[in-house]
Backbone as ProteinMPNN parsed JSONL, in Angstrom:
{"seq_chain_A": "MIEAVNLNKSFITPRGRIDVLKDFSFSIENGAFVGITGKSGAGKSTLLSIIAGLQKPDSGSLVINGTDLLSLDDKNLSLFRNQNIGFVSQEQSFLENFTVLDNVRLPAFLGNKKVDDGTAKTITERANQLLGSLGIAHLAQNYPNTLSGGENHRVLIARALINNPAIILADEPTDSVDLEQTQSIIKIFRGLANEGKTILIASHDTEALKLCDSEIKI", "coords_chain_A": {"N_chain_A": [[30.113, -82.34, -41.311], [31.539, -83.398, -38.235], [33.538, -81.906, -35.919], [35.656, -82.127, -33.284], [37.748, -80.725, -30.858], [40.097, -81.183, -28.412], [38.272, -81.673, -26.226], [37.127, -81.331, -22.935], [35.726, -82.64, -19.996], [34.47, -82.739, -16.776], [33.233, -83.998, -13.634], [32.031, -83.189, -10.399], [31.914, -85.165, -7.637], [30.814, -86.934, -4.627], [33.024, -88.502, -4.213], [35.016, -87.014, -5.153], [36.656, -85.184, -7.827], [35.905, -86.239, -11.097], [37.35, -86.96, -14.092], [35.917, -87.156, -17.088], [36.043, -86.77, -19.891], [39.053, -86.05, -21.489], [41.024, -83.838, -23.066], [39.952, -84.654, -25.571], [39.701, -85.486, -28.913], [38.308, -85.598, -32.207], [37.217, -86.363, -35.572], [34.522, -86.531, -37.769], [33.229, -87.56, -40.792], [30.554, -86.468, -42.961], [27.832, -88.683, -43.444], [28.959, -90.886, -42.3], [28.923, -93.895, -40.344], [29.229, -94.441, -37.159], [30.515, -96.127, -34.353], [30.561, -95.653, -30.866], [32.617, -96.652, -28.371], [33.555, -98.205, -25.239], [34.25, -98.791, -21.765], [31.71, -99.079, -19.179], [30.763, -95.987, -17.792], [32.813, -94.607, -18.943], [32.347, -92.353, -20.442], [30.772, -92.274, -22.713], [27.993, -91.666, -22.999], [28.044, -89.069, -22.056], [29.614, -87.813, -24.012], [27.922, -88.027, -26.278], [25.812, -86.414, -25.373], [27.059, -83.934, -25.252], [27.662, -83.498, -27.97], [25.067, -83.326, -28.879], [24.356, -80.947, -27.803], [23.245, -80.835, -25.313], [24.705, -80.885, -23.028], [27.501, -78.927, -21.91], [30.955, -78.824, -22.667], [33.791, -78.516, -20.428], [35.928, -77.263, -21.556], [37.402, -76.716, -24.829], [36.596, -77.268, -28.35], [33.784, -77.483, -30.575], [32.522, -78.144, -33.622], [29.926, -78.345, -35.9], [29.071, -79.156, -39.055], [30.016, -76.645, -39.899], [28.996, -74.923, -37.975], [29.66, -73.411, -34.933], [29.055, -74.906, -32.105], [29.42, -74.265, -29.417], [29.332, -71.563, -29.277], [26.753, -70.748, -29.492], [23.733, -69.302, -28.175], [21.233, -70.35, -25.738], [18.691, -70.406, -26.978], [19.214, -70.42, -29.779], [20.77, -72.688, -29.869], [18.942, -74.685, -29.159], [17.241, -74.483, -31.357], [18.992, -75.197, -33.436], [19.552, -77.84, -32.712], [16.976, -79.002, -32.902], [16.522, -78.837, -35.65], [18.642, -80.161, -36.829], [19.664, -82.392, -35.442], [18.947, -85.634, -34.348], [18.137, -87.279, -31.403], [18.553, -90.141, -29.514], [17.999, -91.094, -26.436], [19.028, -92.939, -23.471], [17.245, -92.729, -21.415], [13.759, -92.97, -21.105], [12.109, -90.589, -22.1], [9.161, -89.421, -22.165], [6.054, -87.687, -22.862], [3.683, -88.565, -20.805], [0.91, -88.367, -20.913], [0.399, -88.127, -23.542], [-0.241, -89.788, -26.63], [1.561, -92.474, -28.303], [1.869, -91.745, -31.02], [1.503, -88.939, -30.825], [3.713, -88.245, -29.229], [5.811, -88.869, -30.965], [5.32, -87.079, -33.047], [5.718, -84.604, -31.867], [8.359, -83.132, -31.834], [8.406, -82.229, -34.486], [6.203, -80.543, -34.683], [7.006, -78.601, -32.841], [9.159, -77.562, -34.181], [8.104, -76.138, -36.275], [7.022, -72.952, -37.041], [4.494, -72.199, -37.817], [1.788, -74.221, -38.063], [-0.273, -75.568, -40.327], [-3.291, -77.222, -41.545], [-2.455, -78.856, -43.659], [0.302, -79.154, -43.204], [0.24, -80.454, -40.726], [-0.952, -82.854, -41.481], [1.016, -83.939, -43.152], [3.114, -84.273, -41.31], [1.947, -86.146, -39.608], [1.623, -88.318, -41.346], [4.31, -88.922, -41.876], [5.165, -89.624, -39.311], [3.615, -91.923, -38.823], [4.641, -93.544, -40.834], [7.281, -93.895, -39.958], [6.835, -95.233, -37.532], [5.76, -97.558, -38.567], [7.96, -98.579, -39.997], [9.525, -99.36, -37.938], [8.144, -101.38, -36.859], [6.013, -100.916, -35.106], [3.601, -99.725, -35.703], [1.025, -100.395, -34.997], [0.796, -99.537, -32.447], [0.319, -96.868, -32.289], [-1.779, -95.332, -31.154], [-1.613, -95.968, -28.539], [-0.492, -95.464, -25.109], [2.627, -94.414, -23.654], [3.133, -95.669, -21.138], [1.953, -98.113, -21.354], [3.458, -99.722, -22.895], [6.144, -102.037, -23.644], [9.628, -102.064, -22.547], [11.334, -102.356, -24.779], [9.607, -101.661, -26.879], [9.045, -98.983, -26.26], [11.593, -97.978, -26.626], [11.901, -98.103, -29.37], [9.991, -96.25, -30.091], [11.267, -93.931, -29.231], [13.322, -93.849, -31.127], [11.875, -93.421, -33.489], [10.851, -90.877, -32.897], [13.223, -89.413, -32.834], [13.856, -89.38, -35.506], [11.916, -87.921, -36.8], [12.134, -85.244, -37.747], [13.773, -85.514, -39.895], [16.661, -85.396, -39.509], [20.109, -84.334, -40.078], [22.022, -85.509, -38.575], [22.174, -88.287, -36.46], [22.096, -89.298, -33.191], [22.568, -91.911, -30.987], [22.049, -93.49, -27.962], [22.9, -96.456, -26.755], [21.057, -97.868, -28.628], [19.997, -100.378, -29.179], [19.364, -101.535, -26.848], [17.434, -103.553, -24.676], [16.044, -104.88, -26.681], [15.418, -107.692, -28.884], [17.516, -109.952, -30.89], [16.561, -109.986, -33.55], [15.142, -107.561, -33.676], [17.24, -105.847, -33.108], [18.814, -106.138, -35.434], [17.013, -105.078, -37.27], [16.779, -102.398, -36.41], [19.447, -101.482, -36.673], [19.735, -101.842, -39.387], [18.046, -99.855, -40.351], [19.45, -97.555, -39.47], [21.798, -97.979, -40.932], [20.847, -97.67, -43.543], [20.119, -94.96, -43.45], [22.628, -93.788, -43.11], [23.723, -94.466, -45.568], [22.279, -92.76, -47.118], [23.527, -90.431, -46.669], [23.391, -89.342, -44.156], [24.711, -88.698, -40.902], [25.613, -90.993, -38.487], [25.865, -91.754, -35.105], [26.449, -94.106, -32.675], [26.39, -95.061, -29.313], [27.435, -97.926, -27.826], [27.39, -101.247, -26.377], [26.864, -103.423, -27.769], [27.875, -106.001, -29.65], [26.896, -107.038, -32.052], [25.564, -104.87, -33.183], [27.679, -103.057, -33.448], [29.25, -104.272, -35.37], [28.269, -103.473, -37.83], [28.97, -100.871, -38.122], [30.886, -98.242, -39.69], [33.244, -97.39, -38.565], [34.969, -97.044, -35.386], [34.951, -95.108, -32.387], [36.883, -95.008, -29.634], [36.536, -94.558, -26.196]], "CA_chain_A": [[31.246, -82.884, -40.567], [31.622, -83.102, -36.807], [34.939, -81.731, -35.546], [35.858, -81.818, -31.869], [39.165, -80.544, -30.536], [40.475, -81.033, -27.0], [37.125, -81.593, -25.323], [37.334, -81.734, -21.547], [34.513, -82.614, -19.177], [34.642, -83.397, -15.484], [32.121, -83.884, -12.699], [32.384, -83.226, -8.988], [31.094, -86.144, -6.928], [31.277, -87.125, -3.24], [34.34, -89.146, -4.241], [35.969, -86.057, -5.691], [36.536, -84.838, -9.242], [36.074, -87.327, -12.06], [37.575, -86.492, -15.46], [35.253, -88.079, -18.009], [36.717, -86.548, -21.171], [40.282, -85.292, -21.273], [41.674, -83.487, -24.339], [39.417, -85.649, -26.511], [39.536, -84.911, -30.251], [37.934, -86.52, -33.281], [36.582, -85.772, -36.748], [33.628, -87.501, -38.405], [32.715, -87.078, -42.069], [29.127, -86.655, -43.218], [27.488, -89.979, -44.009], [29.641, -91.973, -41.589], [28.182, -94.656, -39.331], [30.325, -94.59, -36.199], [30.218, -96.663, -33.034], [31.346, -95.133, -29.744], [32.789, -97.781, -27.463], [34.288, -97.959, -24.004], [33.632, -99.425, -20.609], [30.678, -98.303, -18.502], [31.3, -94.855, -17.052], [33.961, -94.009, -19.637], [31.977, -91.05, -20.986], [30.081, -92.387, -24.007], [26.742, -90.907, -22.939], [28.417, -87.658, -21.908], [30.049, -87.326, -25.319], [26.735, -87.841, -27.114], [25.067, -85.264, -24.86], [27.783, -82.727, -25.66], [27.441, -83.323, -29.41], [23.668, -82.926, -29.041], [24.138, -79.632, -27.216], [22.511, -80.966, -24.058], [25.701, -80.534, -22.024], [28.633, -78.183, -22.443], [32.246, -79.261, -22.122], [34.489, -77.509, -19.633], [36.771, -76.541, -22.51], [37.516, -77.371, -26.126], [35.751, -76.722, -29.412], [32.919, -78.444, -31.262], [31.933, -77.533, -34.816], [29.103, -79.287, -36.651], [28.713, -78.616, -40.371], [30.363, -75.231, -39.967], [28.421, -74.164, -36.863], [30.345, -73.553, -33.65], [27.979, -75.145, -31.148], [29.69, -73.674, -28.107], [29.122, -70.115, -29.353], [25.32, -70.48, -29.601], [22.972, -69.144, -26.939], [20.321, -71.47, -25.513], [17.607, -70.396, -27.968], [19.728, -70.859, -31.08], [21.231, -74.066, -29.716], [17.742, -75.526, -29.222], [16.781, -74.459, -32.745], [19.942, -75.997, -34.221], [19.337, -79.249, -32.361], [15.692, -79.437, -33.447], [16.57, -78.902, -37.108], [19.792, -80.893, -37.365], [20.104, -83.544, -34.656], [17.991, -86.53, -33.713], [18.828, -87.867, -30.258], [17.889, -91.269, -28.85], [18.637, -91.234, -25.131], [18.705, -94.158, -22.732], [16.066, -92.443, -20.609], [12.536, -92.95, -21.905], [11.532, -89.292, -21.752], [7.923, -89.203, -22.907], [4.91, -87.044, -22.224], [2.889, -89.763, -20.522], [-0.494, -88.166, -21.27], [0.345, -88.088, -25.001], [-0.122, -91.098, -27.264], [2.812, -92.738, -29.018], [1.881, -90.901, -32.219], [1.703, -87.548, -30.421], [5.097, -88.095, -28.782], [6.682, -88.89, -32.144], [5.084, -85.869, -33.848], [5.966, -83.378, -31.11], [9.472, -82.298, -32.296], [8.083, -81.612, -35.778], [5.32, -79.41, -34.404], [7.802, -77.572, -32.169], [10.087, -76.985, -35.14], [7.384, -75.339, -37.266], [6.433, -71.759, -36.43], [3.071, -72.182, -38.138], [1.363, -75.544, -38.517], [-1.631, -75.582, -40.86], [-3.835, -78.573, -41.674], [-1.625, -79.624, -44.587], [1.546, -79.491, -42.516], [-0.085, -81.45, -39.7], [-1.191, -84.128, -42.16], [2.313, -84.441, -43.599], [3.833, -84.72, -40.115], [1.299, -87.374, -39.137], [1.952, -89.387, -42.293], [5.706, -89.318, -41.661], [5.237, -90.312, -38.017], [3.066, -93.27, -39.006], [5.59, -94.299, -41.66], [8.406, -94.26, -39.103], [6.369, -96.27, -36.604], [5.633, -98.779, -39.358], [9.287, -99.103, -40.334], [10.077, -99.924, -36.706], [7.289, -102.49, -36.45], [5.127, -100.564, -33.991], [2.503, -98.889, -36.197], [-0.206, -100.771, -34.293], [0.816, -98.941, -31.109], [0.274, -95.414, -32.452], [-2.751, -94.697, -30.261], [-1.349, -96.388, -27.161], [0.269, -94.536, -24.28], [3.936, -95.0, -23.345], [3.173, -96.529, -19.949], [1.367, -99.421, -21.662], [4.388, -100.4, -23.795], [7.331, -102.664, -23.064], [10.834, -101.258, -22.675], [11.804, -102.407, -26.159], [8.682, -100.89, -27.718], [9.283, -97.571, -25.991], [12.879, -97.6, -27.208], [11.664, -97.873, -30.799], [9.282, -94.967, -30.184], [12.305, -92.905, -29.134], [14.022, -93.79, -32.413], [10.961, -92.758, -34.429], [10.808, -89.452, -32.554], [14.499, -88.812, -33.227], [13.935, -89.294, -36.97], [10.748, -87.238, -37.358], [12.505, -84.014, -38.452], [14.728, -85.853, -40.95], [17.902, -84.699, -39.157], [21.341, -84.721, -40.766], [22.839, -86.267, -37.622], [21.413, -89.073, -35.49], [22.89, -89.772, -32.062], [21.781, -92.927, -30.29], [22.709, -94.044, -26.782], [22.451, -97.849, -26.587], [19.782, -97.956, -29.356], [19.467, -101.745, -29.252], [19.136, -102.03, -25.492], [16.079, -104.055, -24.372], [15.389, -105.496, -27.837], [16.028, -108.975, -29.231], [18.451, -109.929, -32.014], [15.845, -109.614, -34.773], [14.869, -106.132, -33.604], [18.544, -105.193, -33.223], [19.179, -106.112, -36.848], [16.09, -104.163, -37.934], [17.145, -101.029, -36.042], [20.736, -101.154, -37.274], [19.499, -101.749, -40.827], [17.501, -98.516, -40.581], [20.561, -96.617, -39.333], [22.701, -98.205, -42.055], [20.218, -97.041, -44.694], [20.218, -93.512, -43.284], [24.023, -93.429, -43.395], [23.896, -94.58, -47.02], [21.645, -91.576, -47.705], [24.367, -89.274, -46.371], [23.237, -88.878, -42.781], [25.78, -89.106, -39.995], [25.049, -91.78, -37.39], [26.762, -92.118, -34.011], [25.791, -94.898, -31.647], [27.167, -95.555, -28.18], [26.889, -99.269, -27.66], [28.182, -102.411, -25.987], [26.301, -104.516, -28.559], [28.826, -106.376, -30.702], [26.174, -107.217, -33.312], [25.324, -103.533, -33.725], [28.953, -102.426, -33.795], [29.786, -104.915, -36.572], [27.785, -102.799, -39.029], [29.482, -99.502, -38.173], [32.046, -98.024, -40.561], [34.433, -97.219, -37.727], [34.68, -96.896, -33.961], [35.688, -94.172, -31.546], [36.985, -95.61, -28.302], [36.776, -93.612, -25.1]], "C_chain_A": [[31.159, -82.473, -39.1], [33.101, -83.05, -36.438], [35.032, -81.304, -34.082], [37.354, -81.752, -31.586], [39.327, -80.31, -29.034], [39.279, -80.822, -26.074], [37.512, -82.104, -23.938], [36.015, -81.627, -20.797], [34.77, -83.382, -17.893], [33.408, -83.155, -14.627], [32.665, -83.948, -11.279], [31.404, -84.146, -8.277], [31.569, -86.227, -5.474], [32.649, -87.779, -3.158], [35.431, -88.211, -4.744], [35.711, -85.792, -7.164], [36.8, -86.059, -10.112], [36.221, -86.722, -13.451], [37.007, -87.521, -16.423], [35.875, -87.985, -19.398], [37.935, -85.671, -20.916], [41.009, -85.101, -22.598], [41.257, -84.455, -25.445], [39.115, -84.979, -27.845], [39.128, -85.988, -31.243], [37.308, -85.723, -34.42], [35.764, -86.851, -37.44], [33.052, -86.884, -39.674], [31.205, -87.295, -42.163], [28.889, -88.016, -43.867], [28.167, -91.152, -43.343], [28.7, -92.621, -40.578], [29.219, -95.108, -38.305], [29.813, -95.142, -34.87], [31.134, -96.045, -31.992], [31.413, -96.224, -28.69], [33.609, -97.374, -26.239], [33.553, -98.595, -22.847], [32.569, -98.523, -19.987], [31.326, -97.2, -17.67], [32.451, -94.155, -17.73], [33.638, -92.647, -20.232], [31.246, -91.098, -22.31], [28.807, -91.538, -24.027], [27.02, -89.413, -22.818], [28.829, -87.068, -23.245], [28.859, -87.091, -26.238], [25.943, -86.616, -26.67], [25.737, -83.949, -25.239], [27.57, -82.458, -27.144], [26.017, -82.844, -29.679], [23.386, -81.535, -28.486], [23.347, -79.67, -25.93], [23.414, -80.724, -22.849], [26.791, -79.721, -22.705], [29.923, -78.737, -21.848], [32.846, -78.155, -21.261], [35.39, -76.653, -20.519], [36.858, -77.352, -23.792], [36.614, -76.717, -27.147], [34.973, -77.844, -30.087], [32.21, -77.731, -32.402], [31.191, -78.609, -35.597], [28.633, -78.619, -37.931], [28.891, -77.099, -40.428], [29.823, -74.374, -38.844], [29.169, -74.471, -35.571], [29.284, -73.682, -32.562], [28.185, -74.396, -29.838], [29.516, -72.163, -28.099], [27.635, -69.748, -29.375], [24.693, -70.245, -28.231], [21.93, -70.254, -26.859], [19.23, -71.551, -26.578], [18.089, -70.931, -29.309], [20.272, -72.28, -31.032], [20.054, -75.033, -29.802], [17.216, -75.613, -30.646], [17.683, -75.318, -33.621], [19.716, -77.478, -33.968], [18.049, -79.776, -32.981], [15.765, -79.667, -34.947], [17.64, -79.853, -37.647], [20.137, -82.206, -36.679], [18.915, -84.333, -34.12], [18.707, -87.288, -32.615], [17.974, -88.95, -29.621], [18.617, -91.505, -27.532], [18.305, -92.585, -24.511], [17.45, -93.96, -21.891], [14.837, -92.348, -21.508], [11.711, -91.728, -21.517], [10.321, -88.995, -22.626], [6.996, -88.27, -22.139], [3.879, -88.144, -22.032], [1.416, -89.611, -20.881], [-0.683, -87.962, -22.772], [0.442, -89.518, -25.525], [1.261, -91.256, -27.89], [2.926, -91.827, -30.238], [2.158, -89.448, -31.864], [3.135, -87.301, -29.961], [6.059, -88.05, -29.956], [6.544, -87.598, -32.943], [5.594, -84.598, -33.183], [7.152, -82.553, -31.6], [9.193, -81.599, -33.621], [7.159, -80.42, -35.593], [6.094, -78.272, -33.746], [8.729, -76.863, -33.144], [9.438, -76.148, -36.22], [6.707, -74.164, -36.583], [4.926, -71.693, -36.669], [2.693, -73.533, -38.719], [-0.08, -75.47, -38.993], [-2.082, -77.033, -41.025], [-2.969, -79.452, -42.577], [-0.324, -80.071, -43.947], [1.316, -80.579, -41.481], [-0.3, -82.826, -40.322], [0.122, -84.761, -42.6], [3.124, -84.992, -42.429], [3.268, -86.043, -39.62], [1.63, -88.548, -40.045], [3.387, -89.865, -42.088], [5.842, -90.081, -40.344], [4.73, -91.741, -38.137], [3.997, -94.148, -39.832], [6.779, -94.768, -40.825], [8.021, -95.358, -38.119], [6.236, -97.61, -37.328], [6.977, -99.406, -39.662], [9.959, -99.752, -39.13], [9.193, -101.019, -36.12], [6.34, -102.194, -35.308], [3.983, -99.647, -34.43], [1.209, -99.159, -35.433], [-0.292, -100.163, -32.893], [0.635, -97.426, -31.136], [-0.651, -94.72, -31.464], [-2.615, -95.166, -28.81], [-0.582, -95.302, -26.415], [1.57, -95.208, -23.836], [3.945, -95.959, -22.157], [2.516, -97.887, -20.159], [2.296, -100.272, -22.525], [5.52, -101.064, -23.016], [8.528, -101.735, -23.229], [11.353, -101.216, -24.098], [10.927, -101.604, -27.098], [8.895, -99.395, -27.513], [10.599, -97.103, -26.597], [12.722, -97.327, -28.702], [10.856, -96.6, -31.032], [10.285, -93.813, -30.115], [13.057, -92.741, -30.454], [13.156, -93.083, -33.454], [10.918, -91.259, -34.166], [12.089, -88.743, -32.985], [14.591, -88.583, -34.73], [12.88, -88.391, -37.588], [11.112, -85.985, -38.157], [13.539, -84.238, -39.548], [16.087, -85.188, -40.703], [19.101, -85.207, -39.945], [22.206, -85.62, -39.896], [21.924, -86.998, -36.654], [22.378, -89.608, -34.447], [22.039, -90.748, -31.269], [22.597, -93.557, -29.168], [22.125, -95.417, -26.484], [21.112, -98.1, -27.304], [19.185, -99.349, -29.426], [19.297, -102.363, -27.866], [17.676, -102.466, -25.35], [15.336, -104.596, -25.59], [16.123, -106.787, -28.192], [16.895, -108.847, -30.486], [17.774, -109.489, -33.301], [15.568, -108.118, -34.801], [16.16, -105.324, -33.699], [18.943, -105.057, -34.685], [18.3, -105.143, -37.627], [16.47, -102.71, -37.672], [18.448, -100.615, -36.716], [20.612, -101.043, -38.794], [18.936, -100.379, -41.188], [18.614, -97.476, -40.504], [21.534, -96.739, -40.506], [22.148, -97.54, -43.321], [20.301, -95.53, -44.639], [21.637, -93.028, -43.561], [24.295, -93.483, -44.894], [23.267, -93.404, -47.758], [22.438, -90.303, -47.417], [24.218, -88.718, -44.98], [24.372, -89.436, -41.92], [25.167, -89.783, -38.775], [26.135, -92.075, -36.365], [25.968, -92.912, -32.991], [26.795, -95.26, -30.556], [26.598, -96.913, -27.825], [27.915, -100.251, -27.114], [27.83, -103.616, -26.865], [27.228, -104.858, -29.727], [28.146, -106.558, -32.052], [25.915, -105.871, -33.975], [26.62, -102.905, -34.218], [29.581, -103.022, -35.05], [29.417, -104.147, -37.838], [28.228, -101.343, -39.122], [30.682, -99.419, -39.116], [33.338, -97.965, -39.753], [33.995, -97.063, -36.276], [35.54, -95.793, -33.354], [35.705, -94.769, -30.151], [37.317, -94.548, -27.268], [37.463, -94.36, -23.954]], "O_chain_A": [[30.76, -81.356, -38.771], [33.828, -84.027, -36.618], [34.538, -80.243, -33.702], [38.123, -82.611, -32.019], [38.771, -79.369, -28.47], [39.273, -79.912, -25.245], [38.135, -83.155, -23.791], [35.281, -80.649, -20.943], [35.228, -84.524, -17.916], [32.64, -82.224, -14.868], [33.626, -84.662, -10.994], [30.194, -83.92, -8.317], [32.603, -85.659, -5.125], [33.355, -87.634, -2.16], [36.611, -88.562, -4.763], [34.652, -86.143, -7.684], [37.76, -86.804, -9.91], [35.314, -86.045, -13.934], [37.543, -88.621, -16.559], [36.195, -89.005, -20.009], [37.85, -84.668, -20.208], [41.536, -86.049, -23.18], [42.097, -85.003, -26.159], [38.356, -84.012, -27.899], [39.546, -87.141, -31.136], [36.922, -84.566, -34.253], [36.254, -87.957, -37.672], [32.456, -85.808, -39.632], [30.654, -88.191, -41.524], [29.652, -88.444, -44.733], [27.981, -92.294, -43.761], [27.803, -91.976, -40.035], [29.988, -96.037, -38.551], [28.806, -94.678, -34.337], [32.341, -95.927, -32.206], [30.385, -96.668, -28.178], [34.263, -96.332, -26.224], [32.364, -98.9, -22.946], [32.545, -97.322, -20.253], [32.295, -97.431, -16.946], [33.018, -93.214, -17.176], [34.546, -91.862, -20.503], [31.107, -90.07, -22.973], [28.576, -90.781, -24.97], [26.315, -88.593, -23.407], [28.439, -85.949, -23.579], [28.793, -86.061, -26.909], [25.454, -85.86, -27.509], [25.057, -82.961, -25.516], [27.325, -81.317, -27.538], [25.784, -82.053, -30.593], [22.294, -81.001, -28.679], [22.827, -78.642, -25.494], [22.928, -80.393, -21.767], [26.983, -79.809, -23.918], [29.974, -79.076, -20.666], [32.448, -76.994, -21.363], [35.585, -75.466, -20.26], [36.448, -78.512, -23.844], [35.944, -75.728, -26.851], [35.426, -78.986, -30.164], [31.401, -76.83, -32.181], [31.755, -79.656, -35.918], [27.89, -77.638, -37.897], [28.035, -76.373, -40.934], [30.163, -73.194, -38.764], [29.297, -75.627, -35.167], [28.686, -72.689, -32.147], [27.22, -73.945, -29.221], [29.547, -71.542, -27.037], [27.29, -68.57, -29.286], [25.059, -70.892, -27.25], [21.763, -71.016, -27.811], [18.884, -72.642, -27.031], [17.446, -71.795, -29.905], [20.239, -72.996, -32.033], [20.153, -76.079, -30.442], [16.796, -76.678, -31.097], [17.196, -76.081, -34.456], [19.691, -78.277, -34.905], [18.031, -80.879, -33.527], [15.138, -80.592, -35.464], [17.555, -80.3, -38.791], [20.824, -83.046, -37.259], [17.999, -83.772, -33.518], [19.762, -87.876, -32.85], [16.828, -88.715, -29.238], [19.72, -92.051, -27.515], [17.408, -93.288, -24.976], [16.683, -94.898, -21.677], [14.883, -91.709, -22.559], [10.765, -91.806, -20.734], [10.443, -88.393, -23.693], [7.134, -88.087, -20.93], [3.27, -88.602, -22.999], [0.737, -90.607, -21.128], [-1.787, -87.661, -23.227], [1.124, -90.357, -24.936], [2.028, -90.298, -27.992], [3.967, -91.209, -30.458], [2.96, -88.791, -32.527], [3.712, -86.259, -30.271], [7.018, -87.278, -29.945], [7.533, -87.077, -33.459], [5.873, -83.614, -33.868], [6.988, -81.346, -31.778], [9.688, -80.497, -33.857], [7.312, -79.401, -36.267], [5.861, -77.104, -34.058], [9.049, -75.689, -32.953], [10.136, -75.508, -37.007], [5.913, -74.346, -35.66], [4.176, -71.193, -35.83], [3.223, -73.94, -39.754], [-1.001, -75.329, -38.189], [-1.346, -77.96, -40.686], [-2.77, -80.635, -42.303], [0.107, -81.212, -44.117], [2.106, -81.517, -41.372], [0.117, -83.84, -39.762], [0.323, -85.965, -42.445], [3.745, -86.049, -42.54], [4.016, -86.951, -39.257], [1.889, -89.652, -39.566], [3.656, -91.066, -42.122], [6.56, -91.078, -40.277], [5.347, -92.668, -37.611], [4.132, -95.343, -39.571], [7.232, -95.904, -40.966], [8.784, -96.298, -37.897], [6.558, -98.661, -36.773], [7.126, -100.626, -39.594], [10.85, -100.588, -39.279], [9.454, -101.525, -35.029], [5.904, -103.11, -34.611], [3.455, -98.881, -33.623], [0.395, -98.255, -35.245], [-1.325, -100.26, -32.232], [0.784, -96.771, -30.104], [-0.336, -93.631, -30.985], [-3.421, -94.794, -27.957], [-0.088, -94.347, -27.015], [1.614, -96.426, -23.663], [4.676, -96.949, -22.163], [2.517, -98.723, -19.256], [1.968, -101.412, -22.851], [5.811, -100.696, -21.878], [8.459, -100.744, -23.956], [11.767, -100.16, -24.578], [11.426, -100.941, -28.008], [8.922, -98.629, -28.476], [10.709, -95.957, -27.034], [13.349, -96.41, -29.234], [11.02, -95.942, -32.06], [10.165, -92.835, -30.853], [13.388, -91.623, -30.851], [13.647, -92.245, -34.21], [10.946, -90.461, -35.103], [12.045, -87.603, -33.447], [15.317, -87.697, -35.182], [12.938, -88.117, -38.787], [10.453, -85.69, -39.154], [14.115, -83.285, -40.072], [16.608, -84.498, -41.579], [19.12, -86.344, -40.418], [23.019, -86.395, -40.4], [21.005, -86.404, -36.09], [23.353, -90.284, -34.774], [20.902, -90.434, -30.918], [23.687, -94.085, -29.39], [20.992, -95.529, -26.018], [20.138, -98.499, -26.665], [17.995, -99.497, -29.704], [19.11, -103.573, -27.735], [16.781, -101.795, -25.863], [14.116, -104.756, -25.54], [17.293, -106.962, -27.852], [16.995, -107.77, -31.072], [18.34, -108.707, -34.065], [15.74, -107.475, -35.837], [16.182, -104.247, -34.295], [19.361, -103.985, -35.123], [18.774, -104.464, -38.537], [16.485, -101.888, -38.589], [18.543, -99.519, -37.267], [21.307, -100.24, -39.417], [19.305, -99.805, -42.213], [18.714, -96.61, -41.373], [22.033, -95.735, -41.014], [22.895, -96.921, -44.079], [20.527, -94.882, -45.661], [21.829, -91.978, -44.176], [25.016, -92.64, -45.427], [23.662, -93.082, -48.878], [22.063, -89.221, -47.869], [24.852, -87.717, -44.645], [24.91, -90.51, -42.19], [24.304, -89.212, -38.109], [27.2, -92.586, -36.711], [24.937, -92.452, -32.5], [27.905, -95.708, -30.84], [25.403, -97.035, -27.553], [29.118, -100.123, -27.34], [28.417, -104.689, -26.727], [27.346, -104.086, -30.679], [28.744, -106.268, -33.088], [26.034, -105.745, -35.193], [26.652, -102.293, -35.286], [30.362, -102.352, -35.725], [30.167, -104.167, -38.814], [27.902, -100.654, -40.089], [31.4, -100.4, -39.313], [34.387, -98.429, -40.199], [32.805, -96.964, -35.979], [36.685, -95.577, -33.749], [34.653, -95.006, -29.558], [38.242, -93.753, -27.435], [37.763, -93.763, -22.92]]}, "name": "protein", "num_of_chains": 1, "seq": "MIEAVNLNKSFITPRGRIDVLKDFSFSIENGAFVGITGKSGAGKSTLLSIIAGLQKPDSGSLVINGTDLLSLDDKNLSLFRNQNIGFVSQEQSFLENFTVLDNVRLPAFLGNKKVDDGTAKTITERANQLLGSLGIAHLAQNYPNTLSGGENHRVLIARALINNPAIILADEPTDSVDLEQTQSIIKIFRGLANEGKTILIASHDTEALKLCDSEIKI"}
């Protein structure tokens, strides 16, 4: 379960202080598929980043499956995120000198203290399976800068799923893809939710939001 109480987050800009989240509270059960909606600049991406532990709120509390995220130091927060949360950002943050396959495998290697040949093989098999499920298995040995925006977005989704996280956060996951690919991506998320994983997507895509169980409006 994700439980947030009175989250506040503001930013100081040349225009002055902007309150993005103000006393924002919500509760999400495990296995829910939730859409986060709101106009551009309302704070959807900020909220996902806070849940992922990539940003801290100014105040409030955030508990995920019994763990108080705001009480963790940076090391334990990174470990918790690696083991429990898959994050699909809008920014295509790749290691450009790594192949698609290597980029997808990386979080799994980072999450294992000791990687032997058997572990590496298992990680590689899972990475290839994920790439196949997203229709980009043929791009495994390509480099990110040779892919289209939509292809790179699907690589990000595969990377987010590599550690089989309990929670998947996706910021505009169907951006830069066509309707057929949108339906394919949302079908994957829907299946993961049916398996008991918690899915949160920030989206303006009405087709994607139709398949969510509920919506949180910011």
